Amino acid sequence: MICIVDYGAGNIGSVRNMLRKLGLEVIVSSQEKDLRSCEKLILPGVGSFDYAMHNLKKSGLYDLLNELVLYDQKPILGVCLGMHLMTRASEEGVESGLGWIEADVKRFTLDDLPVPHMGWNYIKQRQNTTPFQIDDFRRFYFAHSYYVDCDHQDDIFFETVYGHSFVSAFRRKNIMGVQFHPEKSHMFGKNLFRFFCEL
Amino acid sequence: MLKKRLIPVLLLEGNDLVKSRRFDDPVYIGDPLNAINIFNDKEVDELVLIDISATKNKSGINFELLEKVASECFMPLSYGGGIDNMDQVGSLFSIGVDKVIINSALNDHDFISELINKYGSQSIVASIDLHVDELDTYYVYSYLDKGIRSENIRQYVSQLEELGVGELFINNVDRDGCQRGYDLNLINRIEPYVSLPVTYCGGAGSLEDFKLLADNSSVTGLAAGSFFVFIGKYNAVLISYPSSEDQVYLLGVS
């Protein structure tokens, strides 16, 4: 069972729809018992950093997620803003993040390219994704104005170029975050969810 | 490198899929769910759905239909039509819509700011309908009263950029449904003062039209209605989408 964490600011419907299409058992919840009993967690996200962090802290999910992810080592996938929340902080807001990955979130400042970075872009793999091949993750759909900058090269899973290279996915043990929207990336997104499910 | 997106724009009127011509005379095309399933199988870059009756006829948002659509949509889905309050937008995102397209309610700056604060710029698209008069003057068109919404396109656009919308969806009213090519002159006039991603719609009738737009402008969304749903000079309904090979020809990548 996969639990999509419902903290009041997510693209929850589309993530749920794709997981169901893949034949996975999925629940959308903010209840402690569901988060504890599921095998994997997904932290979705559309919205602003502060609004999301404020909701996590206010609802008590902040402490629960720390326990489940850091102590129980439950696999978790952060999507878009959900990925940002896993870092220390974001230039988008003043709240501190969950801080699981040593990274900061910065705003794109590009002279000749529009921001947000919106559309289909290509990725470069930085970690082994066996049994999945390079073509299984060729391109993904992005829609964001802020990007993740990791302290440690080893955490970088995918890189993408928009004006400059940025971290389009990170992974350290049970923690994974993706900047793009796998739930909106056709078969490439389905492959990404399949990869996460095998972690 | 960012792939330019080829975007089918589908118009809804109640539970029907329709297609207009110069924003008028909508004709029945078929069942929206059937069409969307076909577009999904073709792995299209993005889909835009506009309910042309929601604001005009005050019929509201057809959540029942949209929920069915979204559950089968594994590509970015934008929806426009009848959006004027936060609750609606919350419901749209929770059923799986990715971006909301605002047109009439753009005048309500407080509402737009509230939307952006809660959901972020990237999910808010400003729809701008442009019209050219006999004197070759372009202006922002208001489809509700078929009149002028703003004579100063530049000012109108910069106001929206300041508010923080994430994308512009520019419709050329005069070319809508005509399939005689995009008005490149219009988009080339606007793009120097726009810093947001732009999707441009109105006039595409052939692969060459997309190629001309891709090669001669900075727009990142190449949108069309008729091209993706009609075939032949009698406009028989047939849903199509450029193949991978055609996309390499058009955009250099697939």
XYZ file of C-alpha atoms in Angstrom:
453
model
C 0.000 0.000 0.000
C 1.248 3.468 -0.954
C 0.063 6.461 1.030
C -0.126 9.881 -0.620
C 0.326 12.350 2.203
C -2.563 14.802 2.178
C -1.428 18.062 3.741
C -3.832 20.352 1.950
C -1.717 21.605 -0.941
C -1.049 18.818 -3.354
C -1.626 17.625 -6.896
C -3.152 14.635 -5.222
C -5.701 13.610 -7.821
C -3.275 13.080 -10.670
C -0.717 11.130 -8.617
C -3.465 8.854 -7.314
C -4.864 8.346 -10.821
C -1.557 7.209 -12.262
C -0.741 4.854 -9.370
C -4.162 3.271 -9.759
C -3.579 2.887 -13.483
C -0.407 0.982 -12.607
C -2.528 -1.372 -10.522
C -1.062 -0.228 -7.197
C -3.017 -0.030 -3.987
C -3.113 3.606 -2.966
C -4.619 5.690 -0.202
C -4.768 9.470 0.222
C -4.544 10.372 3.886
C -3.253 12.619 6.646
C -4.130 10.077 9.386
C -1.264 8.796 11.529
C -2.443 5.169 11.350
C -2.412 5.212 7.529
C 1.034 6.759 7.320
C 2.333 4.166 9.779
C 0.718 1.136 8.159
C 1.594 1.878 4.516
C 4.767 0.544 2.902
C 5.686 3.684 0.991
C 4.935 7.376 1.167
C 4.495 10.005 -1.505
C 4.776 13.687 -0.650
C 3.061 15.530 -3.503
C 3.116 19.216 -4.059
C 1.678 22.114 -5.920
C 1.745 25.409 -4.149
C 4.070 27.599 -2.204
C 6.849 26.445 0.149
C 5.744 28.350 3.247
C 2.101 27.375 2.906
C 3.083 23.707 2.653
C 5.610 23.758 5.538
C 3.155 25.661 7.705
C 0.506 22.996 7.039
C 2.922 20.144 7.813
C 3.920 21.735 11.114
C 0.417 22.736 12.137
C -1.023 19.273 11.453
C 1.655 17.334 13.343
C 2.730 15.573 10.129
C 6.167 17.194 10.443
C 7.172 15.117 13.492
C 5.496 11.973 12.211
C 7.263 12.159 8.825
C 10.632 12.703 10.512
C 10.088 9.589 12.584
C 8.877 7.382 9.712
C 11.490 8.506 7.200
C 14.594 8.998 9.373
C 14.125 6.241 11.977
C 11.900 3.651 10.263
C 13.601 4.294 6.890
C 10.283 4.102 5.062
C 10.719 4.869 1.337
C 9.346 8.285 0.420
C 9.060 10.093 -2.908
C 8.723 13.877 -2.974
C 7.234 15.337 -6.141
C 7.979 18.927 -7.228
C 7.235 21.054 -4.158
C 7.305 17.802 -2.173
C 10.958 17.459 -3.206
C 11.691 21.036 -2.131
C 10.212 20.383 1.322
C 12.852 17.673 1.892
C 15.677 20.241 1.742
C 16.894 22.778 4.346
C 15.219 25.882 2.972
C 13.874 27.632 -0.117
C 14.298 31.114 -1.498
C 10.549 30.962 -2.093
C 9.816 31.314 1.624
C 11.105 31.891 5.147
C 10.049 28.614 6.797
C 12.697 25.935 7.282
C 12.295 22.683 5.364
C 12.414 19.089 6.593
C 16.192 19.114 6.062
C 16.581 15.432 5.148
C 18.869 16.188 2.209
C 21.651 18.794 2.456
C 20.379 21.060 -0.261
C 18.795 24.454 -0.787
C 16.090 25.574 -3.179
C 16.939 28.546 -5.383
C 15.019 30.658 -7.838
C 15.920 30.482 -11.514
C 17.477 33.757 -12.614
C 17.923 33.435 -16.341
C 18.544 36.250 -18.764
C 17.124 34.810 -21.930
C 14.783 32.016 -20.872
C 11.296 32.334 -19.440
C 10.610 31.374 -15.824
C 8.787 29.148 -14.797
C 10.617 26.323 -16.529
C 7.557 24.736 -18.070
C 7.340 21.774 -20.397
C 9.072 18.539 -21.372
C 12.777 18.342 -20.732
C 15.428 15.659 -20.916
C 17.439 14.088 -18.088
C 20.938 12.773 -17.519
C 21.289 9.858 -15.125
C 23.823 10.163 -12.323
C 22.982 7.000 -10.394
C 22.382 3.424 -11.441
C 18.720 2.742 -12.293
C 18.950 -0.979 -13.131
C 16.832 -2.759 -14.314
C 15.575 0.413 -16.001
C 17.429 1.686 -19.039
C 18.263 5.231 -20.102
C 15.398 5.345 -22.609
C 12.880 4.454 -19.893
C 13.460 7.895 -18.355
C 14.053 9.972 -21.461
C 11.982 13.066 -20.733
C 9.609 14.409 -18.122
C 7.131 17.224 -17.656
C 8.376 20.160 -15.550
C 6.551 23.209 -14.172
C 8.582 25.164 -11.612
C 10.368 28.447 -10.892
C 12.671 27.127 -8.161
C 15.267 24.360 -8.373
C 17.235 22.209 -5.946
C 20.965 22.643 -5.420
C 22.550 19.670 -3.572
C 25.662 19.928 -1.358
C 26.692 16.347 -2.138
C 27.156 15.121 -5.708
C 26.396 11.587 -4.529
C 22.796 12.520 -3.784
C 22.119 13.575 -7.374
C 19.993 11.056 -9.273
C 19.052 12.965 -12.457
C 20.300 16.252 -13.861
C 18.553 18.502 -16.369
C 19.696 21.592 -18.245
C 17.629 24.767 -18.343
C 19.961 27.732 -18.748
C 22.282 25.734 -16.502
C 22.378 22.238 -15.076
C 20.184 21.580 -12.036
C 19.138 18.583 -9.915
C 15.992 17.129 -11.464
C 15.980 14.190 -9.011
C 17.877 13.266 -5.871
C 18.043 10.004 -3.989
C 19.716 8.944 -0.787
C 18.767 5.498 0.538
C 15.006 5.568 1.214
C 14.577 9.255 0.340
C 13.879 10.275 -3.234
C 12.718 13.570 -4.696
C 11.826 14.506 -8.261
C 11.458 18.021 -9.619
C 9.278 16.954 -12.557
C 5.783 15.497 -12.546
C 5.965 11.732 -13.171
C 2.174 11.576 -12.891
C 1.988 13.773 -15.999
C 4.804 12.182 -17.981
C 3.095 9.287 -19.746
C 5.174 6.086 -19.857
C 8.319 7.814 -18.576
C 6.449 8.759 -15.417
C 5.000 5.275 -15.057
C 8.552 3.896 -15.189
C 9.656 6.325 -12.496
C 6.864 5.203 -10.153
C 7.732 1.566 -10.927
C 11.356 2.281 -10.015
C 10.311 3.887 -6.715
C 8.044 0.945 -5.913
C 11.014 -1.410 -6.154
C 13.114 0.578 -3.654
C 16.831 21.714 -23.863
C 13.153 22.260 -23.454
C 10.934 20.554 -26.013
C 8.334 22.888 -27.497
C 4.892 21.498 -26.743
C 2.254 20.598 -29.327
C -1.019 21.229 -27.539
C -4.514 20.189 -28.637
C -7.127 22.669 -27.414
C -10.531 21.069 -26.923
C -13.690 23.080 -26.436
C -16.543 21.875 -24.256
C -20.139 22.985 -24.313
C -22.057 21.097 -21.653
C -21.125 17.434 -22.171
C -20.244 17.915 -25.829
C -16.972 18.463 -27.582
C -17.363 21.362 -30.036
C -15.211 23.507 -32.326
C -15.749 27.177 -32.989
C -14.797 29.473 -35.856
C -13.661 33.008 -34.980
C -15.044 32.349 -31.482
C -18.500 31.749 -32.952
C -20.763 28.994 -34.336
C -19.609 26.014 -32.286
C -20.206 22.747 -34.160
C -20.554 19.362 -32.483
C -17.481 17.132 -32.783
C -18.185 14.203 -30.491
C -17.803 12.757 -27.046
C -15.033 14.420 -25.003
C -14.034 11.284 -23.071
C -13.566 9.302 -26.235
C -11.425 12.064 -27.745
C -9.307 12.413 -24.617
C -8.647 8.684 -24.458
C -7.317 8.826 -28.005
C -5.076 11.817 -27.182
C -3.834 9.961 -24.112
C -2.867 6.925 -26.206
C -1.003 9.223 -28.572
C 0.994 10.564 -25.604
C 0.373 14.221 -26.401
C 2.545 16.864 -24.729
C -0.313 18.635 -22.996
C -4.063 19.051 -23.266
C -6.092 22.226 -22.879
C -9.816 22.023 -22.145
C -11.969 25.118 -22.337
C -15.644 25.131 -21.434
C -16.980 27.920 -23.624
C -20.418 27.852 -22.008
C -19.413 27.917 -18.335
C -19.150 31.698 -17.923
C -21.254 32.843 -20.851
C -24.316 30.699 -20.056
C -23.542 30.695 -16.331
C -23.690 26.897 -16.462
C -20.783 26.597 -14.042
C -17.953 24.081 -14.062
C -18.813 20.555 -15.191
C -16.922 18.802 -12.379
C -18.497 15.433 -13.103
C -17.099 15.361 -16.633
C -13.736 16.845 -15.627
C -13.230 14.215 -12.962
C -13.700 11.480 -15.559
C -11.363 13.282 -17.954
C -8.640 13.821 -15.355
C -8.637 10.211 -14.213
C -7.531 9.179 -17.712
C -5.146 12.054 -18.387
C -1.475 11.165 -17.849
C -0.235 14.352 -19.419
C -0.503 17.942 -18.204
C -4.122 19.057 -18.218
C -5.163 22.694 -18.183
C -8.758 23.740 -17.703
C -10.479 27.044 -18.329
C -14.088 28.167 -18.114
C -16.244 29.623 -15.370
C -13.476 29.917 -12.764
C -14.019 32.780 -10.334
C -13.480 31.504 -6.785
C -10.937 29.665 -4.635
C -13.169 26.697 -3.787
C -13.580 25.800 -7.462
C -9.842 25.920 -8.020
C -9.222 23.725 -4.973
C -11.685 21.173 -6.366
C -10.115 21.316 -9.838
C -6.622 20.586 -8.492
C -7.863 17.826 -6.223
C -9.502 15.936 -9.120
C -6.264 16.114 -11.126
C -6.317 19.304 -13.192
C -2.768 20.752 -13.282
C -3.244 24.304 -14.410
C -6.217 26.635 -14.371
C -6.790 29.046 -17.215
C -8.347 32.342 -16.228
C -9.880 34.800 -18.663
C -12.875 36.821 -17.432
C -11.748 36.766 -13.794
C -8.358 38.307 -14.659
C -9.950 41.646 -13.834
C -10.228 40.555 -10.210
C -6.639 41.160 -9.124
C -7.265 40.158 -5.510
C -8.538 36.779 -6.644
C -5.537 36.221 -8.922
C -3.097 37.173 -6.147
C -4.826 34.837 -3.728
C -4.619 32.002 -6.276
C -0.911 32.574 -6.829
C -0.165 32.754 -3.112
C -1.900 29.480 -2.458
C -1.023 27.429 -5.543
C 2.083 29.083 -6.985
C 2.579 30.846 -10.312
C 3.211 27.687 -12.316
C -0.395 26.528 -12.073
C -2.068 29.797 -13.066
C -2.432 30.554 -16.783
C -3.734 33.886 -18.070
C -5.806 33.542 -21.234
C -5.692 36.557 -23.539
C -7.869 36.811 -26.639
C -6.454 39.131 -29.287
C -8.323 40.666 -32.188
C -7.241 42.868 -35.059
C -9.495 45.596 -36.467
C -9.734 47.086 -39.980
C -6.959 49.580 -39.185
C -4.559 46.749 -38.381
C -4.702 47.606 -34.695
C -4.521 44.728 -32.245
C -6.405 44.803 -28.982
C -7.503 42.512 -26.133
C -10.924 41.169 -26.997
C -13.739 40.428 -24.578
C -15.721 37.423 -25.801
C -18.554 38.057 -23.355
C -19.680 41.330 -24.932
C -17.713 40.988 -28.189
C -16.038 44.278 -27.374
C -12.692 45.729 -26.426
C -11.236 44.701 -23.086
C -8.033 46.690 -23.402
C -6.513 48.723 -26.199
C -3.066 48.504 -24.700
C -1.870 44.892 -24.993
C 1.543 45.720 -23.562
C 0.104 47.295 -20.430
C -2.411 44.460 -20.037
C 0.338 41.833 -20.255
C 2.752 43.599 -17.910
C 0.005 43.948 -15.315
C -0.515 40.172 -15.421
C 3.215 39.525 -15.191
C 3.417 41.771 -12.140
C 0.542 39.893 -10.517
C 2.628 36.733 -10.968
C 0.717 34.468 -13.366
C 2.913 31.666 -14.697
C 2.023 31.450 -18.352
C 0.188 33.280 -21.110
C -2.280 31.489 -23.366
C -2.715 33.762 -26.353
C -5.630 33.195 -28.681
C -5.911 34.819 -32.060
C -9.662 35.329 -32.430
C -9.499 36.125 -36.153
C -7.702 32.897 -37.053
C -9.697 30.612 -34.724
C -10.917 27.593 -36.709
C -9.651 28.996 -40.024
C -6.656 26.675 -40.528
C -4.789 29.137 -42.750
C -1.691 29.487 -40.618
C -0.669 31.352 -37.477
C -0.485 35.150 -37.575
C 3.266 35.412 -36.968
C 3.184 39.172 -37.210
C 0.978 39.308 -34.119
C 3.124 37.033 -31.967
C 6.354 38.704 -33.106
C 4.949 42.059 -32.024
C 4.135 40.800 -28.551
C 7.092 38.609 -27.672
C 9.701 41.351 -27.183
C 7.955 42.543 -24.015
C 6.844 39.171 -22.605
C 9.127 37.265 -20.254
C 6.673 34.456 -19.387
C 6.274 31.180 -21.298
C 3.714 31.694 -24.076
C 1.311 29.257 -25.676
C -0.102 30.532 -28.953
C -3.302 29.310 -30.561
C -5.309 30.135 -33.665
C -4.830 29.233 -37.297
C -2.769 26.040 -37.513
C -3.856 23.933 -40.462
C -0.768 21.943 -41.374
C 2.532 20.650 -40.029
C 4.220 23.492 -41.922
C 2.252 26.028 -39.878
C 3.646 24.567 -36.643
C 7.134 24.545 -38.116
C 6.874 28.209 -39.138
C 5.790 29.154 -35.619
C 8.479 26.996 -33.964
C 11.229 28.421 -36.180
C 10.151 32.067 -36.118
C 9.086 32.779 -32.549
C 10.037 32.065 -28.959
C 6.677 30.534 -28.003
C 7.032 27.240 -26.148
C 3.439 26.039 -26.570
C 2.193 25.470 -30.125
C -1.550 25.064 -29.727
C -4.357 24.280 -32.139
C -7.953 23.134 -32.189
C -9.145 22.173 -35.673
C -5.812 20.690 -36.786
C -6.024 17.921 -34.194
C -9.703 17.031 -34.678
C -10.507 17.591 -38.372
C -9.232 16.104 -41.595
C -9.776 17.101 -45.219
C -11.461 20.126 -46.744
C -14.917 19.104 -45.511
C -13.671 18.953 -41.920
C -14.465 15.312 -41.244
C -13.820 14.519 -37.608
C -10.628 12.514 -37.118
C -8.324 12.846 -34.148
C -4.651 12.947 -35.047
C -1.316 13.994 -33.543
C 2.137 14.323 -35.129
C 4.172 11.101 -34.984
C 7.642 10.962 -33.393
C 9.190 11.357 -36.857
C 7.009 14.399 -37.592
C 7.963 15.886 -34.231
C 11.660 15.500 -35.011
C 10.999 17.328 -38.299
C 9.071 20.095 -36.531
C 11.062 20.538 -33.352
C 14.353 18.726 -33.797
C 13.487 16.346 -30.932
C 10.727 13.909 -30.008
